[in-house]
């Protein structure tokens, strides 16, 4: 969480912690059980587990990529613009929303003066 909480995307910290916990649980299930844990109280659908894992991995890849870019000196202003103004923001937001990461709404574009 500490690696990602200071990214300029202003991800809600509560959603970031919940995301990190889900990633941790998936990693533990794979490491210790070779896949989803089969609890007595919980029926596990392997396809749903894999779909969730793919979504978590996609969002995690975006977060790590941003953290690495920031580490090598890319300015926060540039990283912030990918989330707010560049065409790729739609894909990033969709990946984040699918795993419960909450990001601020995209601001409305500036209004052009009337002609």
Coordinates of N, CA and C in Angstrom, one line a residue:
X1 N 0.8 -1.2 0.0 CA 0.0 0.0 0.0 C 0.9 1.2 0.0
X2 N 1.9 1.3 0.8 CA 2.8 2.4 0.9 C 3.4 2.8 -0.5
X3 N 3.7 1.8 -1.3 CA 4.3 2.1 -2.6 C 3.3 2.9 -3.5
X4 N 2.0 2.6 -3.4 CA 1.0 3.2 -4.3 C 0.2 4.3 -3.7
X5 N 0.2 4.5 -2.4 CA -0.7 5.5 -1.8 C -0.2 6.9 -2.2
X6 N 1.0 7.1 -2.6 CA 1.5 8.5 -2.9 C 1.5 8.7 -4.4
X7 N 1.0 7.8 -5.2 CA 0.9 8.1 -6.6 C -0.1 9.3 -6.8
X8 N 0.2 10.1 -7.9 CA -0.7 11.3 -8.1 C -2.1 11.0 -8.6
X9 N -2.5 9.8 -8.6 CA -3.8 9.4 -9.0 C -4.9 9.6 -8.0
X10 N -4.5 9.9 -6.8 CA -5.4 10.1 -5.7 C -6.4 8.9 -5.4
X11 N -5.9 7.7 -5.4 CA -6.7 6.6 -5.2 C -7.1 6.6 -3.7
X12 N -8.4 6.3 -3.5 CA -8.9 6.3 -2.1 C -8.2 5.2 -1.3
X13 N -7.6 5.6 -0.2 CA -6.7 4.7 0.6 C -7.5 3.5 1.1
X14 N -8.8 3.6 1.4 CA -9.6 2.5 1.9 C -9.7 1.5 0.8
X15 N -10.0 1.9 -0.4 CA -10.1 1.0 -1.5 C -8.7 0.4 -1.9
X16 N -7.7 1.1 -1.7 CA -6.3 0.6 -2.0 C -6.0 -0.5 -1.0
X17 N -6.3 -0.3 0.3 CA -6.0 -1.3 1.3 C -6.8 -2.6 1.0
X18 N -8.1 -2.4 0.6 CA -8.9 -3.6 0.3 C -8.4 -4.3 -0.9
X19 N -7.9 -3.6 -1.9 CA -7.3 -4.2 -3.1 C -6.0 -5.0 -2.7
X20 N -5.2 -4.4 -1.9 CA -4.0 -5.0 -1.4 C -4.3 -6.3 -0.7
X21 N -5.3 -6.3 0.1 CA -5.7 -7.5 0.9 C -6.2 -8.6 -0.1
X22 N -7.0 -8.3 -1.1 CA -7.4 -9.3 -2.1 C -6.2 -9.9 -2.8
X23 N -5.3 -9.0 -3.2 CA -4.0 -9.5 -3.9 C -3.3 -10.5 -3.0
X24 N -3.2 -10.1 -1.7 CA -2.5 -10.9 -0.7 C -3.2 -12.3 -0.6
X25 N -4.5 -12.3 -0.5 CA -5.2 -13.5 -0.3 C -5.1 -14.4 -1.6
X26 N -5.1 -13.8 -2.7 CA -4.9 -14.6 -4.0 C -3.5 -15.2 -4.0
X27 N -2.5 -14.4 -3.7 CA -1.2 -14.9 -3.7 C -1.0 -16.0 -2.7
X28 N -1.6 -15.9 -1.5 CA -1.5 -17.0 -0.5 C -2.2 -18.2 -1.0
X29 N -3.4 -18.1 -1.6 CA -4.1 -19.3 -2.1 C -3.3 -20.0 -3.1
X30 N -2.7 -19.3 -4.0 CA -1.9 -19.9 -5.1 C -0.6 -20.5 -4.5
X31 N 0.0 -19.8 -3.6 CA 1.3 -20.3 -3.0 C 1.1 -21.5 -2.1
X32 N 0.0 -21.5 -1.3 CA -0.2 -22.6 -0.3 C -1.1 -23.7 -0.8
X33 N -2.0 -23.3 -1.7 CA -3.0 -24.3 -2.1 C -3.0 -24.7 -3.6
X34 N -2.2 -23.9 -4.3 CA -2.1 -24.2 -5.8 C -3.3 -23.6 -6.5
X35 N -4.1 -22.8 -5.9 CA -5.3 -22.3 -6.5 C -6.2 -21.8 -5.5
X36 N -7.5 -21.6 -5.8 CA -8.4 -21.1 -4.7 C -8.5 -22.1 -3.6
X37 N -8.6 -21.5 -2.4 CA -8.8 -22.3 -1.2 C -10.2 -22.9 -1.2
X38 N -10.3 -24.1 -0.8 CA -11.6 -24.8 -0.8 C -12.1 -24.9 0.6
X39 N -12.7 -23.8 1.1 CA -13.2 -23.8 2.5 C -14.6 -24.6 2.5
X40 N -14.9 -25.1 3.6 CA -16.2 -25.8 3.8 C -17.3 -24.9 3.5
X41 N -17.2 -23.7 4.1 CA -18.3 -22.7 4.0 C -18.4 -22.0 2.6
X42 N -17.4 -22.2 1.8 CA -17.4 -21.4 0.5 C -17.2 -22.3 -0.7
X43 N -18.1 -22.2 -1.6 CA -17.9 -23.0 -2.9 C -17.1 -22.1 -3.8
X44 N -16.0 -22.7 -4.3 CA -15.1 -22.0 -5.1 C -15.2 -22.4 -6.6
X45 N -15.5 -21.4 -7.4 CA -15.6 -21.6 -8.8 C -14.2 -21.2 -9.4
X46 N -13.5 -22.2 -9.9 CA -12.1 -21.9 -10.4 C -12.1 -20.9 -11.5
X47 N -13.1 -20.8 -12.4 CA -13.1 -19.8 -13.4 C -13.3 -18.4 -12.9
X48 N -14.1 -18.3 -11.9 CA -14.3 -17.0 -11.2 C -13.0 -16.5 -10.5
X49 N -12.3 -17.5 -9.9 CA -11.0 -17.2 -9.2 C -10.0 -16.7 -10.3
X50 N -9.9 -17.4 -11.4 CA -9.0 -16.9 -12.4 C -9.4 -15.6 -13.0
X51 N -10.6 -15.4 -13.3 CA -11.1 -14.1 -13.8 C -10.7 -12.9 -12.8
X52 N -11.0 -13.2 -11.5 CA -10.6 -12.2 -10.5 C -9.1 -12.0 -10.5
X53 N -8.4 -13.0 -10.6 CA -6.9 -12.9 -10.6 C -6.4 -12.1 -11.8
X54 N -7.0 -12.3 -12.9 CA -6.6 -11.6 -14.1 C -6.9 -10.1 -13.9
X55 N -8.0 -9.8 -13.4 CA -8.4 -8.4 -13.1 C -7.5 -7.7 -12.1
X56 N -7.2 -8.4 -11.0 CA -6.3 -7.9 -10.0 C -4.9 -7.7 -10.6
X57 N -4.4 -8.6 -11.4 CA -3.1 -8.5 -12.1 C -3.0 -7.3 -13.0
X58 N -4.1 -7.1 -13.8 CA -4.1 -5.9 -14.7 C -4.0 -4.6 -13.9
X59 N -4.8 -4.5 -12.9 CA -4.7 -3.2 -12.1 C -3.4 -3.1 -11.4
X60 N -2.9 -4.2 -10.8 CA -1.6 -4.2 -10.2 C -0.5 -3.8 -11.1
X61 N -0.5 -4.3 -12.3 CA 0.5 -3.9 -13.3 C 0.5 -2.4 -13.6
X62 N -0.7 -1.8 -13.7 CA -0.8 -0.3 -13.9 C -0.2 0.4 -12.7
X63 N -0.5 0.0 -11.5 CA 0.1 0.6 -10.3 C 1.6 0.5 -10.3
X64 N 2.1 -0.7 -10.5 CA 3.6 -0.9 -10.5 C 4.2 0.0 -11.6
X65 N 3.6 0.0 -12.8 CA 4.2 0.7 -13.9 C 4.3 2.2 -13.5
X66 N 3.2 2.8 -12.9 CA 3.2 4.2 -12.5 C 4.3 4.4 -11.4
X67 N 4.4 3.5 -10.5 CA 5.4 3.6 -9.4 C 6.8 3.6 -10.0
X68 N 7.1 2.7 -11.0 CA 8.4 2.7 -11.6 C 8.7 3.9 -12.4
X69 N 7.7 4.4 -13.1 CA 7.9 5.6 -13.9 C 8.2 6.8 -13.0
X70 N 7.5 6.8 -11.9 CA 7.7 7.9 -10.9 C 9.1 7.8 -10.3
X71 N 9.5 6.6 -10.0 CA 10.9 6.3 -9.4 C 12.0 6.7 -10.4
X72 N 11.8 6.6 -11.7 CA 12.9 7.0 -12.6 C 12.8 8.5 -13.0
X73 N 11.8 9.2 -12.4 CA 11.9 10.6 -12.6 C 10.7 11.2 -13.4
X74 N 9.8 10.5 -13.8 CA 8.6 11.0 -14.5 C 7.8 11.9 -13.5
X75 N 7.5 13.1 -13.9 CA 6.8 14.0 -13.0 C 5.4 13.6 -12.7
X76 N 5.0 13.9 -11.5 CA 3.6 13.6 -11.1 C 2.6 14.3 -12.0
X77 N 2.9 15.4 -12.6 CA 2.0 16.1 -13.5 C 1.7 15.2 -14.7
X78 N 2.8 14.6 -15.2 CA 2.6 13.7 -16.4 C 1.8 12.5 -16.0
X79 N 2.1 11.9 -14.9 CA 1.4 10.7 -14.5 C -0.1 11.0 -14.2
X80 N -0.3 12.2 -13.6 CA -1.7 12.6 -13.3 C -2.5 12.8 -14.6
X81 N -1.8 13.3 -15.7 CA -2.5 13.5 -16.9 C -2.9 12.2 -17.6
X82 N -2.2 11.1 -17.3 CA -2.6 9.8 -17.9 C -4.0 9.4 -17.3
X83 N -4.2 9.8 -16.1 CA -5.5 9.4 -15.4 C -6.6 10.3 -15.8
X84 N -6.3 11.6 -16.1 CA -7.3 12.6 -16.3 C -7.6 13.0 -17.7
X85 N -6.6 13.0 -18.5 CA -6.7 13.6 -19.8 C -6.4 12.7 -21.1
X86 N -5.5 11.8 -20.9 CA -5.1 11.0 -22.1 C -6.1 9.9 -22.4
X87 N -6.2 9.4 -23.6 CA -7.2 8.4 -24.0 C -7.0 7.1 -23.2
X88 N -5.8 6.8 -22.7 CA -5.7 5.5 -22.0 C -6.4 5.6 -20.6
X89 N -6.8 6.8 -20.2 CA -7.4 6.8 -18.9 C -8.7 6.0 -18.8
X90 N -9.4 5.8 -19.9 CA -10.6 5.0 -19.9 C -10.3 3.6 -19.5
X91 N -9.2 3.0 -20.1 CA -8.8 1.7 -19.8 C -8.3 1.5 -18.3
X92 N -7.5 2.5 -17.9 CA -7.0 2.4 -16.5 C -8.2 2.5 -15.5
X93 N -9.1 3.4 -15.7 CA -10.2 3.6 -14.8 C -11.1 2.3 -14.8
X94 N -11.3 1.7 -16.0 CA -12.1 0.5 -16.0 C -11.4 -0.6 -15.3
X95 N -10.1 -0.8 -15.4 CA -9.4 -1.8 -14.7 C -9.4 -1.6 -13.2
X96 N -9.3 -0.3 -12.8 CA -9.4 0.0 -11.4 C -10.8 -0.3 -10.8
X97 N -11.8 0.2 -11.5 CA -13.1 0.0 -11.0 C -13.5 -1.5 -10.9
X98 N -13.0 -2.3 -11.8 CA -13.3 -3.7 -11.8 C -12.8 -4.4 -10.5
X99 N -11.8 -3.8 -9.9 CA -11.2 -4.4 -8.7 C -11.5 -3.6 -7.4
X100 N -12.4 -2.6 -7.6 CA -12.8 -1.8 -6.4 C -11.9 -0.7 -6.0
X101 N -11.0 -0.3 -6.9 CA -10.2 0.9 -6.6 C -10.9 2.1 -7.0
X102 N -11.0 3.0 -6.0 CA -11.8 4.3 -6.2 C -10.8 5.4 -6.6
X103 N -11.1 6.0 -7.7 CA -10.3 7.2 -8.1 C -11.2 8.3 -8.4
X104 N -10.7 9.6 -8.2 CA -11.6 10.7 -8.4 C -12.2 10.7 -9.8
X105 N -13.4 11.3 -9.9 CA -14.0 11.5 -11.2 C -13.2 12.3 -12.1
X106 N -13.3 12.0 -13.4 CA -12.6 12.8 -14.4 C -13.3 14.2 -14.5
X107 N -12.5 15.3 -14.4 CA -13.1 16.6 -14.5 C -13.7 16.9 -15.9
X108 N -14.7 17.7 -15.9 CA -15.3 18.0 -17.2 C -14.2 18.8 -18.0
X109 N -14.2 18.7 -19.3 CA -13.2 19.4 -20.1 C -13.6 20.9 -20.0
X110 N -12.6 21.8 -20.2 CA -12.9 23.2 -20.2 C -13.9 23.6 -21.3
X111 N -14.8 24.5 -21.0 CA -15.7 25.0 -22.0 C -15.0 25.9 -23.0
X112 N -15.3 25.7 -24.3 CA -14.8 26.6 -25.3 C -15.6 27.9 -25.3
X113 N -15.0 29.0 -25.6 CA -15.8 30.2 -25.7 C -16.8 30.2 -26.9
X114 N -17.9 30.8 -26.7 CA -18.9 30.9 -27.7 C -18.4 31.7 -28.9
X115 N -18.7 31.2 -30.1 CA -18.3 31.9 -31.3 C -19.4 32.8 -31.8

